[in-house]
JSON list of C-alpha atoms in Angstrom, two decimals:
[
{"chain": "A", "resi": 1072, "resn": "MET", "atom": "CA", "xyz": [0.48, 23.09, -5.87]},
{"chain": "A", "resi": 1073, "resn": "ASN", "atom": "CA", "xyz": [-2.33, 20.62, -5.33]},
{"chain": "A", "resi": 1074, "resn": "LYS", "atom": "CA", "xyz": [-2.04, 17.02, -4.16]},
{"chain": "A", "resi": 1075, "resn": "LYS", "atom": "CA", "xyz": [-2.34, 15.50, -7.62]},
{"chain": "A", "resi": 1076, "resn": "GLU", "atom": "CA", "xyz": [0.52, 17.64, -8.94]},
{"chain": "A", "resi": 1077, "resn": "ARG", "atom": "CA", "xyz": [2.63, 16.82, -5.86]},
{"chain": "A", "resi": 1078, "resn": "LEU", "atom": "CA", "xyz": [2.06, 13.07, -6.37]},
{"chain": "A", "resi": 1079, "resn": "GLU", "atom": "CA", "xyz": [3.08, 13.37, -10.02]},
{"chain": "A", "resi": 1080, "resn": "LYS", "atom": "CA", "xyz": [6.26, 15.22, -9.03]},
{"chain": "A", "resi": 1081, "resn": "ILE", "atom": "CA", "xyz": [7.09, 12.51, -6.47]},
{"chain": "A", "resi": 1082, "resn": "LYS", "atom": "CA", "xyz": [6.68, 9.84, -9.16]},
{"chain": "A", "resi": 1083, "resn": "GLU", "atom": "CA", "xyz": [8.88, 11.82, -11.54]},
{"chain": "A", "resi": 1084, "resn": "ILE", "atom": "CA", "xyz": [11.64, 12.25, -8.93]},
{"chain": "A", "resi": 1085, "resn": "LEU", "atom": "CA", "xyz": [11.58, 8.57, -7.95]},
{"chain": "A", "resi": 1086, "resn": "LYS", "atom": "CA", "xyz": [11.91, 7.52, -11.59]},
{"chain": "A", "resi": 1087, "resn": "LYS", "atom": "CA", "xyz": [14.86, 9.84, -12.23]},
{"chain": "A", "resi": 1088, "resn": "ARG", "atom": "CA", "xyz": [16.82, 9.67, -8.99]},
{"chain": "A", "resi": 1089, "resn": "ASN", "atom": "CA", "xyz": [18.04, 7.09, -6.51]},
{"chain": "A", "resi": 1090, "resn": "ILE", "atom": "CA", "xyz": [16.17, 8.21, -3.37]},
{"chain": "A", "resi": 1091, "resn": "SER", "atom": "CA", "xyz": [16.76, 6.16, -0.23]},
{"chain": "A", "resi": 1092, "resn": "SER", "atom": "CA", "xyz": [14.96, 8.11, 2.53]},
{"chain": "A", "resi": 1093, "resn": "GLN", "atom": "CA", "xyz": [12.02, 10.39, 3.11]},
{"chain": "A", "resi": 1094, "resn": "LYS", "atom": "CA", "xyz": [14.44, 13.14, 4.14]},
{"chain": "A", "resi": 1095, "resn": "GLU", "atom": "CA", "xyz": [16.22, 12.82, 0.81]},
{"chain": "A", "resi": 1096, "resn": "LEU", "atom": "CA", "xyz": [12.91, 12.93, -1.04]},
{"chain": "A", "resi": 1097, "resn": "MET", "atom": "CA", "xyz": [11.80, 16.00, 0.94]},
{"chain": "A", "resi": 1098, "resn": "GLU", "atom": "CA", "xyz": [15.04, 17.73, -0.12]},
{"chain": "A", "resi": 1099, "resn": "ALA", "atom": "CA", "xyz": [14.47, 16.77, -3.77]},
{"chain": "A", "resi": 1100, "resn": "LEU", "atom": "CA", "xyz": [10.93, 18.17, -3.56]},
{"chain": "A", "resi": 1101, "resn": "ARG", "atom": "CA", "xyz": [12.26, 21.41, -1.99]},
{"chain": "A", "resi": 1102, "resn": "GLU", "atom": "CA", "xyz": [14.64, 21.76, -4.94]},
{"chain": "A", "resi": 1103, "resn": "GLU", "atom": "CA", "xyz": [11.52, 21.72, -7.10]},
{"chain": "A", "resi": 1104, "resn": "GLY", "atom": "CA", "xyz": [9.88, 24.37, -4.92]},
{"chain": "A", "resi": 1105, "resn": "ILE", "atom": "CA", "xyz": [7.58, 21.93, -3.15]},
{"chain": "A", "resi": 1106, "resn": "TYR", "atom": "CA", "xyz": [7.53, 22.11, 0.64]},
{"chain": "A", "resi": 1107, "resn": "VAL", "atom": "CA", "xyz": [5.91, 19.21, 2.45]},
{"chain": "A", "resi": 1108, "resn": "VAL", "atom": "CA", "xyz": [6.04, 17.89, 6.01]},
{"chain": "A", "resi": 1109, "resn": "GLN", "atom": "CA", "xyz": [7.14, 14.33, 6.72]},
{"chain": "A", "resi": 1110, "resn": "ALA", "atom": "CA", "xyz": [3.65, 13.12, 7.71]},
{"chain": "A", "resi": 1111, "resn": "THR", "atom": "CA", "xyz": [2.17, 14.31, 4.41]},
{"chain": "A", "resi": 1112, "resn": "LEU", "atom": "CA", "xyz": [5.05, 12.79, 2.45]},
{"chain": "A", "resi": 1113, "resn": "SER", "atom": "CA", "xyz": [4.56, 9.48, 4.26]},
{"chain": "A", "resi": 1114, "resn": "ARG", "atom": "CA", "xyz": [0.85, 9.45, 3.32]},
{"chain": "A", "resi": 1115, "resn": "ASP", "atom": "CA", "xyz": [1.72, 10.34, -0.28]},
{"chain": "A", "resi": 1116, "resn": "LEU", "atom": "CA", "xyz": [4.20, 7.47, -0.51]},
{"chain": "A", "resi": 1117, "resn": "LYS", "atom": "CA", "xyz": [1.63, 5.06, 0.88]},
{"chain": "A", "resi": 1118, "resn": "GLU", "atom": "CA", "xyz": [-1.02, 6.25, -1.56]},
{"chain": "A", "resi": 1119, "resn": "LEU", "atom": "CA", "xyz": [1.38, 5.83, -4.48]},
{"chain": "A", "resi": 1120, "resn": "GLY", "atom": "CA", "xyz": [2.26, 2.29, -3.36]},
{"chain": "A", "resi": 1121, "resn": "VAL", "atom": "CA", "xyz": [5.94, 3.21, -3.00]},
{"chain": "A", "resi": 1122, "resn": "ILE", "atom": "CA", "xyz": [8.20, 0.57, -1.45]},
{"chain": "A", "resi": 1123, "resn": "ARG", "atom": "CA", "xyz": [11.85, 0.56, -0.35]},
{"chain": "A", "resi": 1124, "resn": "GLN", "atom": "CA", "xyz": [13.80, -2.01, -2.27]},
{"chain": "A", "resi": 1125, "resn": "SER", "atom": "CA", "xyz": [17.41, -3.18, -2.20]},
{"chain": "A", "resi": 1126, "resn": "SER", "atom": "CA", "xyz": [19.40, -2.52, -5.36]},
{"chain": "A", "resi": 1127, "resn": "ASP", "atom": "CA", "xyz": [23.06, -2.52, -6.41]},
{"chain": "A", "resi": 1128, "resn": "LEU", "atom": "CA", "xyz": [23.20, 1.08, -5.15]},
{"chain": "A", "resi": 1129, "resn": "GLY", "atom": "CA", "xyz": [21.67, 0.22, -1.76]},
{"chain": "A", "resi": 1130, "resn": "LYS", "atom": "CA", "xyz": [18.11, 0.79, -0.57]},
{"chain": "A", "resi": 1131, "resn": "ARG", "atom": "CA", "xyz": [15.89, 3.00, -2.71]},
{"chain": "A", "resi": 1132, "resn": "TYR", "atom": "CA", "xyz": [12.27, 3.97, -3.09]},
{"chain": "A", "resi": 1133, "resn": "ILE", "atom": "CA", "xyz": [10.47, 2.57, -6.12]},
{"chain": "A", "resi": 1134, "resn": "ILE", "atom": "CA", "xyz": [6.93, 2.50, -7.43]},
{"chain": "A", "resi": 1135, "resn": "PRO", "atom": "CA", "xyz": [6.22, -1.10, -8.47]},
{"chain": "A", "resi": 1136, "resn": "GLU", "atom": "CA", "xyz": [4.76, -1.47, -11.94]},
{"chain": "A", "resi": 1137, "resn": "ASN", "atom": "CA", "xyz": [1.77, -3.24, -10.46]},
{"chain": "A", "resi": 1138, "resn": "ALA", "atom": "CA", "xyz": [1.33, -0.62, -7.73]},
{"chain": "A", "resi": 1139, "resn": "ILE", "atom": "CA", "xyz": [-2.26, -0.04, -6.80]},
{"chain": "A", "resi": 1140, "resn": "ASN", "atom": "CA", "xyz": [-4.09, 3.07, -5.92]},
{"chain": "A", "resi": 1141, "resn": "VAL", "atom": "CA", "xyz": [-4.86, 2.77, -2.21]},
{"chain": "A", "resi": 1142, "resn": "ALA", "atom": "CA", "xyz": [-7.80, 5.17, -2.55]},
{"chain": "A", "resi": 1143, "resn": "SER", "atom": "CA", "xyz": [-9.37, 2.86, -5.17]},
{"chain": "A", "resi": 1144, "resn": "LEU", "atom": "CA", "xyz": [-8.79, -0.17, -2.96]},
{"chain": "A", "resi": 1145, "resn": "LYS", "atom": "CA", "xyz": [-10.40, 1.59, 0.01]},
{"chain": "A", "resi": 1146, "resn": "ASP", "atom": "CA", "xyz": [-13.39, 2.54, -2.13]},
{"chain": "A", "resi": 1147, "resn": "LEU", "atom": "CA", "xyz": [-13.84, -1.02, -3.41]},
{"chain": "A", "resi": 1148, "resn": "PHE", "atom": "CA", "xyz": [-13.32, -2.46, 0.07]},
{"chain": "A", "resi": 1149, "resn": "HIS", "atom": "CA", "xyz": [-15.90, -0.10, 1.54]},
{"chain": "A", "resi": 1150, "resn": "ARG", "atom": "CA", "xyz": [-18.45, -0.99, -1.14]},
{"chain": "A", "resi": 1151, "resn": "VAL", "atom": "CA", "xyz": [-18.12, -4.78, -1.39]},
{"chain": "A", "resi": 1152, "resn": "VAL", "atom": "CA", "xyz": [-16.55, -6.27, 1.77]},
{"chain": "A", "resi": 1153, "resn": "VAL", "atom": "CA", "xyz": [-19.21, -7.49, 4.18]},
{"chain": "A", "resi": 1154, "resn": "ASN", "atom": "CA", "xyz": [-17.17, -9.32, 6.82]},
{"chain": "A", "resi": 1155, "resn": "ILE", "atom": "CA", "xyz": [-13.61, -10.08, 7.94]},
{"chain": "A", "resi": 1156, "resn": "ASP", "atom": "CA", "xyz": [-12.82, -12.99, 10.26]},
{"chain": "A", "resi": 1157, "resn": "PHE", "atom": "CA", "xyz": [-9.73, -14.99, 11.19]},
{"chain": "A", "resi": 1158, "resn": "ALA", "atom": "CA", "xyz": [-8.35, -18.20, 12.68]},
{"chain": "A", "resi": 1159, "resn": "GLU", "atom": "CA", "xyz": [-4.67, -18.52, 13.62]},
{"chain": "A", "resi": 1160, "resn": "ASN", "atom": "CA", "xyz": [-2.71, -17.32, 10.55]},
{"chain": "A", "resi": 1161, "resn": "LEU", "atom": "CA", "xyz": [-5.69, -17.31, 8.16]},
{"chain": "A", "resi": 1162, "resn": "ILE", "atom": "CA", "xyz": [-7.96, -14.36, 7.40]},
{"chain": "A", "resi": 1163, "resn": "LEU", "atom": "CA", "xyz": [-11.30, -14.79, 5.66]},
{"chain": "A", "resi": 1164, "resn": "VAL", "atom": "CA", "xyz": [-12.77, -11.82, 3.79]},
{"chain": "A", "resi": 1165, "resn": "LYS", "atom": "CA", "xyz": [-16.41, -12.09, 2.66]},
{"chain": "A", "resi": 1166, "resn": "THR", "atom": "CA", "xyz": [-17.59, -9.88, -0.21]},
{"chain": "A", "resi": 1167, "resn": "ILE", "atom": "CA", "xyz": [-20.75, -9.27, -2.14]},
{"chain": "A", "resi": 1168, "resn": "PRO", "atom": "CA", "xyz": [-21.05, -12.15, -4.69]},
{"chain": "A", "resi": 1169, "resn": "GLY", "atom": "CA", "xyz": [-18.88, -11.72, -7.77]},
{"chain": "A", "resi": 1170, "resn": "ASN", "atom": "CA", "xyz": [-16.33, -9.37, -6.17]},
{"chain": "A", "resi": 1171, "resn": "ALA", "atom": "CA", "xyz": [-13.83, -11.57, -4.34]},
{"chain": "A", "resi": 1172, "resn": "GLN", "atom": "CA", "xyz": [-11.38, -12.01, -7.22]},
{"chain": "A", "resi": 1173, "resn": "ALA", "atom": "CA", "xyz": [-11.08, -8.27, -7.88]},
{"chain": "A", "resi": 1174, "resn": "VAL", "atom": "CA", "xyz": [-10.57, -7.53, -4.18]},
{"chain": "A", "resi": 1175, "resn": "ALA", "atom": "CA", "xyz": [-8.02, -10.37, -3.86]},
{"chain": "A", "resi": 1176, "resn": "PHE", "atom": "CA", "xyz": [-6.03, -9.07, -6.82]},
{"chain": "A", "resi": 1177, "resn": "LEU", "atom": "CA", "xyz": [-5.81, -5.62, -5.22]},
{"chain": "A", "resi": 1178, "resn": "LEU", "atom": "CA", "xyz": [-5.06, -7.09, -1.79]},
{"chain": "A", "resi": 1179, "resn": "ASP", "atom": "CA", "xyz": [-2.23, -9.22, -3.17]},
{"chain": "A", "resi": 1180, "resn": "ASN", "atom": "CA", "xyz": [-0.62, -6.08, -4.58]},
{"chain": "A", "resi": 1181, "resn": "PHE", "atom": "CA", "xyz": [-1.30, -4.10, -1.39]},
{"chain": "A", "resi": 1182, "resn": "LEU", "atom": "CA", "xyz": [-0.05, -6.74, 1.07]},
{"chain": "A", "resi": 1183, "resn": "ASN", "atom": "CA", "xyz": [2.87, -8.19, -0.91]},
{"chain": "A", "resi": 1184, "resn": "VAL", "atom": "CA", "xyz": [5.26, -5.62, 0.59]},
{"chain": "A", "resi": 1185, "resn": "TYR", "atom": "CA", "xyz": [4.86, -7.26, 4.01]},
{"chain": "A", "resi": 1186, "resn": "ASP", "atom": "CA", "xyz": [7.11, -10.27, 4.57]},
{"chain": "A", "resi": 1187, "resn": "TYR", "atom": "CA", "xyz": [4.45, -12.02, 6.65]},
{"chain": "A", "resi": 1188, "resn": "PHE", "atom": "CA", "xyz": [2.02, -12.14, 3.69]},
{"chain": "A", "resi": 1189, "resn": "VAL", "atom": "CA", "xyz": [2.08, -15.44, 1.79]},
{"chain": "A", "resi": 1190, "resn": "GLY", "atom": "CA", "xyz": [-0.83, -14.96, -0.61]},
{"chain": "A", "resi": 1191, "resn": "SER", "atom": "CA", "xyz": [-4.56, -15.23, -1.12]},
{"chain": "A", "resi": 1192, "resn": "VAL", "atom": "CA", "xyz": [-7.08, -17.49, -2.81]},
{"chain": "A", "resi": 1193, "resn": "ALA", "atom": "CA", "xyz": [-10.40, -16.11, -4.03]},
{"chain": "A", "resi": 1194, "resn": "GLY", "atom": "CA", "xyz": [-13.69, -17.64, -5.00]},
{"chain": "A", "resi": 1195, "resn": "ASP", "atom": "CA", "xyz": [-16.87, -15.80, -5.94]},
{"chain": "A", "resi": 1196, "resn": "ASP", "atom": "CA", "xyz": [-17.54, -14.10, -2.61]},
{"chain": "A", "resi": 1197, "resn": "THR", "atom": "CA", "xyz": [-14.77, -15.30, -0.30]},
{"chain": "A", "resi": 1198, "resn": "ILE", "atom": "CA", "xyz": [-11.04, -14.56, -0.02]},
{"chain": "A", "resi": 1199, "resn": "LEU", "atom": "CA", "xyz": [-8.67, -16.65, 2.09]},
{"chain": "A", "resi": 1200, "resn": "ILE", "atom": "CA", "xyz": [-5.51, -14.75, 3.07]},
{"chain": "A", "resi": 1201, "resn": "VAL", "atom": "CA", "xyz": [-2.59, -16.82, 4.30]},
{"chain": "A", "resi": 1202, "resn": "LEU", "atom": "CA", "xyz": [0.01, -15.32, 6.64]},
{"chain": "A", "resi": 1203, "resn": "ARG", "atom": "CA", "xyz": [3.36, -16.90, 7.58]},
{"chain": "A", "resi": 1204, "resn": "SER", "atom": "CA", "xyz": [2.50, -17.01, 11.28]},
{"chain": "A", "resi": 1205, "resn": "LYS", "atom": "CA", "xyz": [-0.31, -16.14, 13.64]},
{"chain": "A", "resi": 1206, "resn": "ASP", "atom": "CA", "xyz": [1.92, -13.50, 15.30]},
{"chain": "A", "resi": 1207, "resn": "LYS", "atom": "CA", "xyz": [1.13, -11.01, 12.52]},
{"chain": "A", "resi": 1208, "resn": "THR", "atom": "CA", "xyz": [-2.60, -11.72, 12.22]},
{"chain": "A", "resi": 1209, "resn": "GLN", "atom": "CA", "xyz": [-3.62, -8.73, 14.35]},
{"chain": "A", "resi": 1210, "resn": "GLU", "atom": "CA", "xyz": [-1.42, -6.35, 12.34]},
{"chain": "A", "resi": 1211, "resn": "ALA", "atom": "CA", "xyz": [-2.87, -7.64, 9.05]},
{"chain": "A", "resi": 1212, "resn": "LEU", "atom": "CA", "xyz": [-6.42, -7.36, 10.42]},
{"chain": "A", "resi": 1213, "resn": "GLU", "atom": "CA", "xyz": [-5.77, -3.75, 11.40]},
{"chain": "A", "resi": 1214, "resn": "LYS", "atom": "CA", "xyz": [-4.57, -2.97, 7.87]},
{"chain": "A", "resi": 1215, "resn": "LEU", "atom": "CA", "xyz": [-7.71, -4.56, 6.44]},
{"chain": "A", "resi": 1216, "resn": "GLU", "atom": "CA", "xyz": [-10.01, -2.74, 8.87]},
{"chain": "A", "resi": 1217, "resn": "GLU", "atom": "CA", "xyz": [-8.28, 0.53, 7.96]},
{"chain": "A", "resi": 1218, "resn": "LEU", "atom": "CA", "xyz": [-9.24, -0.13, 4.32]},
{"chain": "A", "resi": 1219, "resn": "ARG", "atom": "CA", "xyz": [-12.89, -0.43, 5.34]},
{"chain": "A", "resi": 1220, "resn": "LYS", "atom": "CA", "xyz": [-12.97, 3.08, 6.88]}
]
């Protein structure tokens, strides 16, 4: 089974079942004849934009309707982001003119799972990202730099 088929099967399982841990998901995949190690499963969940959310039945993995494709975000980031800088709890992302709003939209959907992310404002070639405190600035910068690789 190739990666694309595995990702589709993960999406199918998460839509049908209440899965609350990676171990549980690995077992569900095994039932389908798919054997995957935890590190691969973790990368797959990240790529699919899966988050753990509280529900009436406890914590469970879901794929938000506005989930983004991390590979697409990385590609866009690599092509249009020219600089990333920061001050205290603010991060400034410079893009090629005309691209900031598209990048900000994707970033909002990528970063909204982190409780320290407040939001972003975009112009033509500049995005201002606001964090709750300066304590998490380095972590957010690392996530952004990872997108540029």
